[in-house]
Short mmCIF file of C-alpha atoms in Angstrom, two decimals:
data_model
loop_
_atom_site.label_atom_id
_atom_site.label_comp_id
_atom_site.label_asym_id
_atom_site.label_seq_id
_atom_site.Cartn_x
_atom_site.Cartn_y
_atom_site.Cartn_z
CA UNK A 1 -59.50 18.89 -37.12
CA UNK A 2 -61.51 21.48 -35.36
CA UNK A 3 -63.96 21.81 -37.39
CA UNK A 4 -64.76 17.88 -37.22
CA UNK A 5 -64.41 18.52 -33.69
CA UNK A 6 -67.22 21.42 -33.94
CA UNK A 7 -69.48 19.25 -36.46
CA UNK A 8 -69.41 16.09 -34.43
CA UNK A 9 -70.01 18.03 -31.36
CA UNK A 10 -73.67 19.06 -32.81
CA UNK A 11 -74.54 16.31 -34.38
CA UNK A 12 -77.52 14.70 -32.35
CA UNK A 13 -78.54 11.21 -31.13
CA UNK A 14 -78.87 8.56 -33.92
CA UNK A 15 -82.98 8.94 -34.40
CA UNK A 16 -83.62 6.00 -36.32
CA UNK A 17 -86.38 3.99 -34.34
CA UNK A 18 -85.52 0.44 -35.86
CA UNK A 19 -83.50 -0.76 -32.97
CA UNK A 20 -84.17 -4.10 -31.70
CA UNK A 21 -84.04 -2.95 -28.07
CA UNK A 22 -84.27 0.38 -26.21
CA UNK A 23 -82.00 3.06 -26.91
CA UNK A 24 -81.51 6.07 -24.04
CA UNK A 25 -81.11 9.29 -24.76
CA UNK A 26 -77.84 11.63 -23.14
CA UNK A 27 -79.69 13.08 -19.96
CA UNK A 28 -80.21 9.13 -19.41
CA UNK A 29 -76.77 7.81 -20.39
CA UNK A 30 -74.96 10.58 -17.99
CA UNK A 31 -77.33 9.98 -15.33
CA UNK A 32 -76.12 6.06 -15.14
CA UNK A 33 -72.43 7.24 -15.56
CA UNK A 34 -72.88 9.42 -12.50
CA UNK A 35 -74.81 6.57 -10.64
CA UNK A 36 -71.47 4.55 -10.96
CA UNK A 37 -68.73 7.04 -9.81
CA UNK A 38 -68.65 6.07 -6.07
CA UNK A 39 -68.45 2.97 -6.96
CA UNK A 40 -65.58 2.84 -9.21
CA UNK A 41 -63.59 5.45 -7.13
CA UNK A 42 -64.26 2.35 -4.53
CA UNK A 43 -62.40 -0.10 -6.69
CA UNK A 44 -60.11 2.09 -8.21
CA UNK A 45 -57.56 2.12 -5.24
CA UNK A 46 -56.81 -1.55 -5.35
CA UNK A 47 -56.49 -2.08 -8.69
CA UNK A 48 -54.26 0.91 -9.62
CA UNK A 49 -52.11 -0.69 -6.70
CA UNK A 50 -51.94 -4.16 -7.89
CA UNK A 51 -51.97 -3.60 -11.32
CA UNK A 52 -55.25 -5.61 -11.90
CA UNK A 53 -57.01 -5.64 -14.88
CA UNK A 54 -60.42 -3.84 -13.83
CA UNK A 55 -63.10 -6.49 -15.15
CA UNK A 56 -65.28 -5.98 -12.46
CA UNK A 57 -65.19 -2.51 -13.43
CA UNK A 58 -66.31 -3.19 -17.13
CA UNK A 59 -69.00 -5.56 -15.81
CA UNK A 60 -70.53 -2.66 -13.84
CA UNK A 61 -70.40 -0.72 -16.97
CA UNK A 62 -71.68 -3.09 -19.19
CA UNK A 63 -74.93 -3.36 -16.34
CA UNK A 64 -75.30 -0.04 -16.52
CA UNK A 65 -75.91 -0.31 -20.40
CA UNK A 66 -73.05 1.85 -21.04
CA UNK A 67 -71.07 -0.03 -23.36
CA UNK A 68 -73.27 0.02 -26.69
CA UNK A 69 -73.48 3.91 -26.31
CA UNK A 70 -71.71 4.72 -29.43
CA UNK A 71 -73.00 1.68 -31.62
CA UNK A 72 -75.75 3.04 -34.22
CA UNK A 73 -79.32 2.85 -33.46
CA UNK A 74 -80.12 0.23 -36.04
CA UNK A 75 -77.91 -1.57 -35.02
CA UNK A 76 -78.74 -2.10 -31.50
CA UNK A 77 -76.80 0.70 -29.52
CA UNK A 78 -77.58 4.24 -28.36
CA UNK A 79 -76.25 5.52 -30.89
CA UNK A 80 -74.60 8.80 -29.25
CA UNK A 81 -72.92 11.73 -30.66
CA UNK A 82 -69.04 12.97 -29.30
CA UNK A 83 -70.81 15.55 -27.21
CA UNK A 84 -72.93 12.87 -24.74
CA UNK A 85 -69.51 10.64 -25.32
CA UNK A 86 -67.44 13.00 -23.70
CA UNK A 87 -69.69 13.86 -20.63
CA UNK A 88 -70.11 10.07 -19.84
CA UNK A 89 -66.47 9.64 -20.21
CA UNK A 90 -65.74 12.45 -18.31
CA UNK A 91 -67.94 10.96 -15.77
CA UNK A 92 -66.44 7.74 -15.40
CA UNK A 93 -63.10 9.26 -15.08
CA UNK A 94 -64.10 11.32 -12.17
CA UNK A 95 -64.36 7.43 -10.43
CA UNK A 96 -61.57 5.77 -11.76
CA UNK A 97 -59.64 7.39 -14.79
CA UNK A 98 -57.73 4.46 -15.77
CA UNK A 99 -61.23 2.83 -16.49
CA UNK A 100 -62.66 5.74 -18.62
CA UNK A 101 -59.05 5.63 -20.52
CA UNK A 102 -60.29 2.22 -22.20
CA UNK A 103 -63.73 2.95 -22.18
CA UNK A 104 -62.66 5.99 -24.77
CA UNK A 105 -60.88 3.82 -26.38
CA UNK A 106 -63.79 1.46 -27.02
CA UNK A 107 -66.09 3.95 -28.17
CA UNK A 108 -63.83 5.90 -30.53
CA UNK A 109 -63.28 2.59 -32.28
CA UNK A 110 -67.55 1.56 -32.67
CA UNK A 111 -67.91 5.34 -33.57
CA UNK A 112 -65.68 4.79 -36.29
CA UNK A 113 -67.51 1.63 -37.62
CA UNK A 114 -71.05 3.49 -37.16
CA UNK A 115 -69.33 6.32 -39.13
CA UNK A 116 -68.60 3.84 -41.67
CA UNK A 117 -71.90 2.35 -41.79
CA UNK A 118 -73.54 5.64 -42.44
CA UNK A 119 -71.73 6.20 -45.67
CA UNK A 120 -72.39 2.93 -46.86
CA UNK A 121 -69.52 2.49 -48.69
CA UNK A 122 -66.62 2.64 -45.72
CA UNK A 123 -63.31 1.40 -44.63
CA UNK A 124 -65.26 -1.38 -42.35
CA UNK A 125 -66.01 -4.74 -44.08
CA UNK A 126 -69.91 -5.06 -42.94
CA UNK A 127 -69.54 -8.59 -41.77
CA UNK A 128 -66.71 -7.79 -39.26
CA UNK A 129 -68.79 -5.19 -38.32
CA UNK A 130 -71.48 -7.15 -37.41
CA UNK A 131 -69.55 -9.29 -35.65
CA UNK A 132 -67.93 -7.30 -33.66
CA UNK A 133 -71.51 -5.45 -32.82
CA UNK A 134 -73.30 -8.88 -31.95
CA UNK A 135 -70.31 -9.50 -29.15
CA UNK A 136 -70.43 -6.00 -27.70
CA UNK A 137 -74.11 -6.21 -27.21
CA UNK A 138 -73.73 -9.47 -25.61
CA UNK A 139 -71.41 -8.64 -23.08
CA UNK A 140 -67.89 -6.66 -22.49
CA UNK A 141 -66.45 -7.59 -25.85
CA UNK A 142 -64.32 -4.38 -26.07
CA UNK A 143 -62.45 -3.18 -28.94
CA UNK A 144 -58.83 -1.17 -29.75
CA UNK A 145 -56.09 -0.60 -31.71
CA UNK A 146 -52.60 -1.32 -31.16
CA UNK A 147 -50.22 0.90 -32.93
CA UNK A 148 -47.17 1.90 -31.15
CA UNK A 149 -44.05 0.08 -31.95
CA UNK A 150 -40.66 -0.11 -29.70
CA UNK A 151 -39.04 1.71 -32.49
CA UNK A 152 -41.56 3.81 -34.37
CA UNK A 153 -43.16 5.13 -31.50
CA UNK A 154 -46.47 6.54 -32.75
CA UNK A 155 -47.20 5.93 -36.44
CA UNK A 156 -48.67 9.93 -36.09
CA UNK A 157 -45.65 10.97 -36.48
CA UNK A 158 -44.43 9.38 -39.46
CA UNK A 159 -43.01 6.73 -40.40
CA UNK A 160 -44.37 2.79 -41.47
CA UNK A 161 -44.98 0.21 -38.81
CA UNK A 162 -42.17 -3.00 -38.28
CA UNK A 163 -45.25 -4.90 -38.07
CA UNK A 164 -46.21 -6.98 -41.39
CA UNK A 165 -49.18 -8.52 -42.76
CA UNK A 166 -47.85 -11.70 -45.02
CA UNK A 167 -50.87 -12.64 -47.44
CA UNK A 168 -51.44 -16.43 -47.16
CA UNK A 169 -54.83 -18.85 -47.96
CA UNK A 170 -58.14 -17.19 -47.12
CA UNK A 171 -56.23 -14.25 -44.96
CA UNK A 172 -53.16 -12.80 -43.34
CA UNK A 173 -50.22 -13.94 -41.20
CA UNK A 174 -49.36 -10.76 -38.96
CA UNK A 175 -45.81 -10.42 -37.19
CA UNK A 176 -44.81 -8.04 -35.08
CA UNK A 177 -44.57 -6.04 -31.87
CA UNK A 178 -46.74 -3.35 -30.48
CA UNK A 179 -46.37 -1.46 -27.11
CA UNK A 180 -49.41 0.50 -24.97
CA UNK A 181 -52.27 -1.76 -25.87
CA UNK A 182 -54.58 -0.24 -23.64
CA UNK A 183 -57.18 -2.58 -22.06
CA UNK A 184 -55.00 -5.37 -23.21
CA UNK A 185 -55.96 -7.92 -21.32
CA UNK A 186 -59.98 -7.25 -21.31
CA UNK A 187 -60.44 -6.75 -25.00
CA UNK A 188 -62.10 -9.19 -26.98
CA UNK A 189 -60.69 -7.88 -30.27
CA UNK A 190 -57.69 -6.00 -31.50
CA UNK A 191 -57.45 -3.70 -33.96
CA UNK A 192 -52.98 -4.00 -35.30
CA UNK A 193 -51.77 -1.85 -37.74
CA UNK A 194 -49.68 -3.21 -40.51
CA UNK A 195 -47.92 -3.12 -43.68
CA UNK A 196 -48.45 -6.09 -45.97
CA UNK A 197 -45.65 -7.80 -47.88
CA UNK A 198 -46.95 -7.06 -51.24
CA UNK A 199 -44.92 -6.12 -54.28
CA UNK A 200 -46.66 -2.87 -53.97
CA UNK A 201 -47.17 -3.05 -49.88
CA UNK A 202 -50.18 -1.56 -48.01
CA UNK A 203 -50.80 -0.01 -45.21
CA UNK A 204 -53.87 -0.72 -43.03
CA UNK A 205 -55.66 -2.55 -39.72
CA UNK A 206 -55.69 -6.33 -39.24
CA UNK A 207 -58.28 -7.27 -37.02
CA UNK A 208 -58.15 -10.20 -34.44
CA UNK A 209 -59.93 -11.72 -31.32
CA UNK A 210 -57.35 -11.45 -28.59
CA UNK A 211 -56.78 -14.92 -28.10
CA UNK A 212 -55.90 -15.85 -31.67
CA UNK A 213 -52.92 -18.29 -31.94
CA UNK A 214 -49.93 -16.31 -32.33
CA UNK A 215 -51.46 -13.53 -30.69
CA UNK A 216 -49.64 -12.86 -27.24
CA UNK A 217 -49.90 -10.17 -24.25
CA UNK A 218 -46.78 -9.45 -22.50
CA UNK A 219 -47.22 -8.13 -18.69
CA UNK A 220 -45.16 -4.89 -19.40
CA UNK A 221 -47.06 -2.45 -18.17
CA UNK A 222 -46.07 -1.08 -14.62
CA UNK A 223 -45.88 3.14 -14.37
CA UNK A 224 -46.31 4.90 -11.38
CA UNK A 225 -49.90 5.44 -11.91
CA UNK A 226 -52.57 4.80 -14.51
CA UNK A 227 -51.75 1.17 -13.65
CA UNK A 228 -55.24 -0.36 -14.30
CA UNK A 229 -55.26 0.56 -17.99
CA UNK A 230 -53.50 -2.69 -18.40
CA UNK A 231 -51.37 -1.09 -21.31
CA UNK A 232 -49.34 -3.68 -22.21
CA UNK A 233 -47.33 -5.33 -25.26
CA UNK A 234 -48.64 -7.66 -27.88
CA UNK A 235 -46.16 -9.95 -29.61
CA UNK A 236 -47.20 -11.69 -33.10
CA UNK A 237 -45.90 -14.77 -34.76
CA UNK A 238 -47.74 -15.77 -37.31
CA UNK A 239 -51.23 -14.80 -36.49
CA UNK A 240 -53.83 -15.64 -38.80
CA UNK A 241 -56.66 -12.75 -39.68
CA UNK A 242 -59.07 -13.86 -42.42
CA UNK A 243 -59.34 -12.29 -45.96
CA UNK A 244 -62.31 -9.59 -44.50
CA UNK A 245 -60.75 -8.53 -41.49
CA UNK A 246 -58.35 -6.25 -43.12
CA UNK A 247 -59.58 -2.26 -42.63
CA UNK A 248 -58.89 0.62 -44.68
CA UNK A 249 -55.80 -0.69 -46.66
CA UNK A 250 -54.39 1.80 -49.05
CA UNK A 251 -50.77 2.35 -49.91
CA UNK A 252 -48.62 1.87 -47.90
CA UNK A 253 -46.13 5.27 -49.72
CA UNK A 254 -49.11 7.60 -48.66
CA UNK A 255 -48.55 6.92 -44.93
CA UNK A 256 -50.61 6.55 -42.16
CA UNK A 257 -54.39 8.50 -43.34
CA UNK A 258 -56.05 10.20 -40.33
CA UNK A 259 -59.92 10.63 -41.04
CA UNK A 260 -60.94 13.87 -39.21
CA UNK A 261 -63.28 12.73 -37.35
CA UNK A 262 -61.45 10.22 -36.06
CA UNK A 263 -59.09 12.17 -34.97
CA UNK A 264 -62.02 14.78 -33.20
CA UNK A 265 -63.15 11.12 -31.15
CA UNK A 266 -60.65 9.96 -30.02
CA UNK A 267 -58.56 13.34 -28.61
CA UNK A 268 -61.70 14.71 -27.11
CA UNK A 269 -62.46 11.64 -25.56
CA UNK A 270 -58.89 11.66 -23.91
CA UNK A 271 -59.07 15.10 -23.15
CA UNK A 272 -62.35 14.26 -21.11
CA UNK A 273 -60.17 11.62 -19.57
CA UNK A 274 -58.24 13.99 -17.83
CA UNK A 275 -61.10 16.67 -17.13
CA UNK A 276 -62.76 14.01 -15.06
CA UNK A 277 -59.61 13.03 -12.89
CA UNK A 278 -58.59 16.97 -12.67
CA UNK A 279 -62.83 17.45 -11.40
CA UNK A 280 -62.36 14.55 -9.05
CA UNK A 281 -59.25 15.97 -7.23
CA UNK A 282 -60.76 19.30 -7.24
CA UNK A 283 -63.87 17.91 -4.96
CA UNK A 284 -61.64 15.85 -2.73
CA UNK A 285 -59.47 18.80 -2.34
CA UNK A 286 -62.83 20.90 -1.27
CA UNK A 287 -63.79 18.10 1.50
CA UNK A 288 -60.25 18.02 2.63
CA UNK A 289 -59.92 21.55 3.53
CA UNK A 290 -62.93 21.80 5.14
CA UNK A 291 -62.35 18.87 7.28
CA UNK A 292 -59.10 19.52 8.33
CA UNK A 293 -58.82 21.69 11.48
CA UNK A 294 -55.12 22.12 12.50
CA UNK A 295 -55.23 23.49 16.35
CA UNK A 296 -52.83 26.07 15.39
CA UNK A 297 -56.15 27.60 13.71
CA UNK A 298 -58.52 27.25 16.79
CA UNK A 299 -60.65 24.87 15.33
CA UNK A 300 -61.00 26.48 11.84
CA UNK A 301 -61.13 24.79 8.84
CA UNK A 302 -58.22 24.91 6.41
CA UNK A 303 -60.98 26.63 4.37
CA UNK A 304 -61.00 29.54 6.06
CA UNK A 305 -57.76 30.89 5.40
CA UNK A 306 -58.02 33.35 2.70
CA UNK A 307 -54.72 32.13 0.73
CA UNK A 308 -56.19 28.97 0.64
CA UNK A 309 -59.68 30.24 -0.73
CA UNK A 310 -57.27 32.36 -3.19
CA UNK A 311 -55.80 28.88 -4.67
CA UNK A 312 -58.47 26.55 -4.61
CA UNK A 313 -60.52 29.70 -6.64
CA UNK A 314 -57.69 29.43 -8.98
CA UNK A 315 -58.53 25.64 -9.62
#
């Protein structure tokens, strides 16, 4: 894993030039990230209190030009590397962290489908692809997967998903439950892992539109903080996918099959996730101690005690 970490890391901006629109390059992309953190830290209160699902957030984003970042070149995106994913993540998350959790999530997913689309022969059927492409372009269409079960907990650890894929006319009937859908409510397509009910089952991703008929979100999610990730369940009864929506089935005895790089995306992504909130309380920690002047110190700053100085070098 860390050498896909270290390979995707120095691989460059996608340089094809047959993009029907301009692409910008990572000093660009960071510097509208940036532009947006006082912005989002401004919304960010509210909605981690209430719960909201941060649309307006997304919207900014999606003016900004952010969300096509990891979406190939010729295919209309910036096509981006991990390395100038990770600083605009990181970025965002310094704003509002629970915003930047689903923005990861979003561009590990179109990473994975550009991925595909370089090797010509991958896991993602070309005409979902497209699809889902054309809608993220458009607007904030965004994209994840929902894996977790009630039971199985994460399918990284082992174990086969409850959920099932029944094979019917022209597609699948999904049923199920899944837990943690991050971004629930804002995504315009979900990615649900499966087995299929196959003499010889298969294990893979079914992929839907959110509001598909027998598709439902259930208002679950209410922690302590995070709140704004909108992380909650999906429920399916009898959910139709069509025949070329299925991704990357394979048996379902081998278990669940990491691809490396995959795996480099999406935990550097999170791990930027965190980096950003720890960078943001580090430089509201700075302006507090320098603004605060207790009159037991004279009229000094908090700052200028020296065991103070001593911890906040430590950070």
């Amino acid at each position: 894993c860390m050498s896909a970490v270290l390979e995707a890391l120095q691989q460059p901006l996608d340089t094809a030039t047959t993009a029907p629109g301009p692409a910008l390059d990572e000093a660009a992309l960071l510097a509208h990230a940036q532009a947006l953190i006082g912005e989002l830290a401004a919304l960010a209160e509210a909605h981690d209190a209430s719960g909201a699902a941060p649309a307006p957030q997304f919207a900014l984003l999606h003016q900004a030009d952010l969300l096509r970042l990891t979406i190939a070149r010729e295919a209309g995106g910036h096509g981006a590397g991990l390395a100038s994913a990770r600083a605009v993540v990181g970025a965002i998350a310094q704003g509002d962290p629970a915003v930047a959790l689903i923005l990861a999530m979003h561009y590990s997913n179109h990473a994975a489908i550009a991925r595909s689309q370089r090797a010509g022969q991958g896991e993602w059927p070309a005409d979902l692809a497209a699809q889902l492409i054309a809608a993220s372009l458009q607007g904030p269409a965004l994209l994840n997967a929902a894996q977790v079960e009630p039971e199985l907990g994460s399918p990284s650890h082992g174990g086969l998903p409850a959920a099932r894929a029944k094979r019917v006319a022209g597609g699948w009937q999904l049923s199920g439950h899944k837990v943690y859908v991050t971004g629930g409510p804002l995504l315009a397509w979900i990615s649900v892992l499966a087995v299929t009910d196959e003499p010889e089952p298969r294990l893979g991703s079914f992929v839907l539109p959110r509001d598909t008929a027998g598709a439902r979100l259930v208002d679950t999610w209410n922690p302590m903080g995070m709140r704004a990730t909108v992380s909650h369940d999906l429920v399916l009864d009898g959910a139709w996918v069509p025949e070329d929506h299925a991704v990357g089935l394979r048996p379902a005895s081998l278990g669940l099959q990491r691809e490396a790089h995959g795996i480099a995306w999406y935990f550097s992504l999170v791990a930027s996730v965190y980096d950003g909130a720890a960078r943001s309380a580090r430089d509201w920690l700075a302006a507090f101690l320098n603004q605060r002047r207790p009159s037991a110190l004279g009229g000094a700053s908090l700052a200028s005690l020296a065991t103070v100085q001593e911890k906040f070098g430590e950070i």
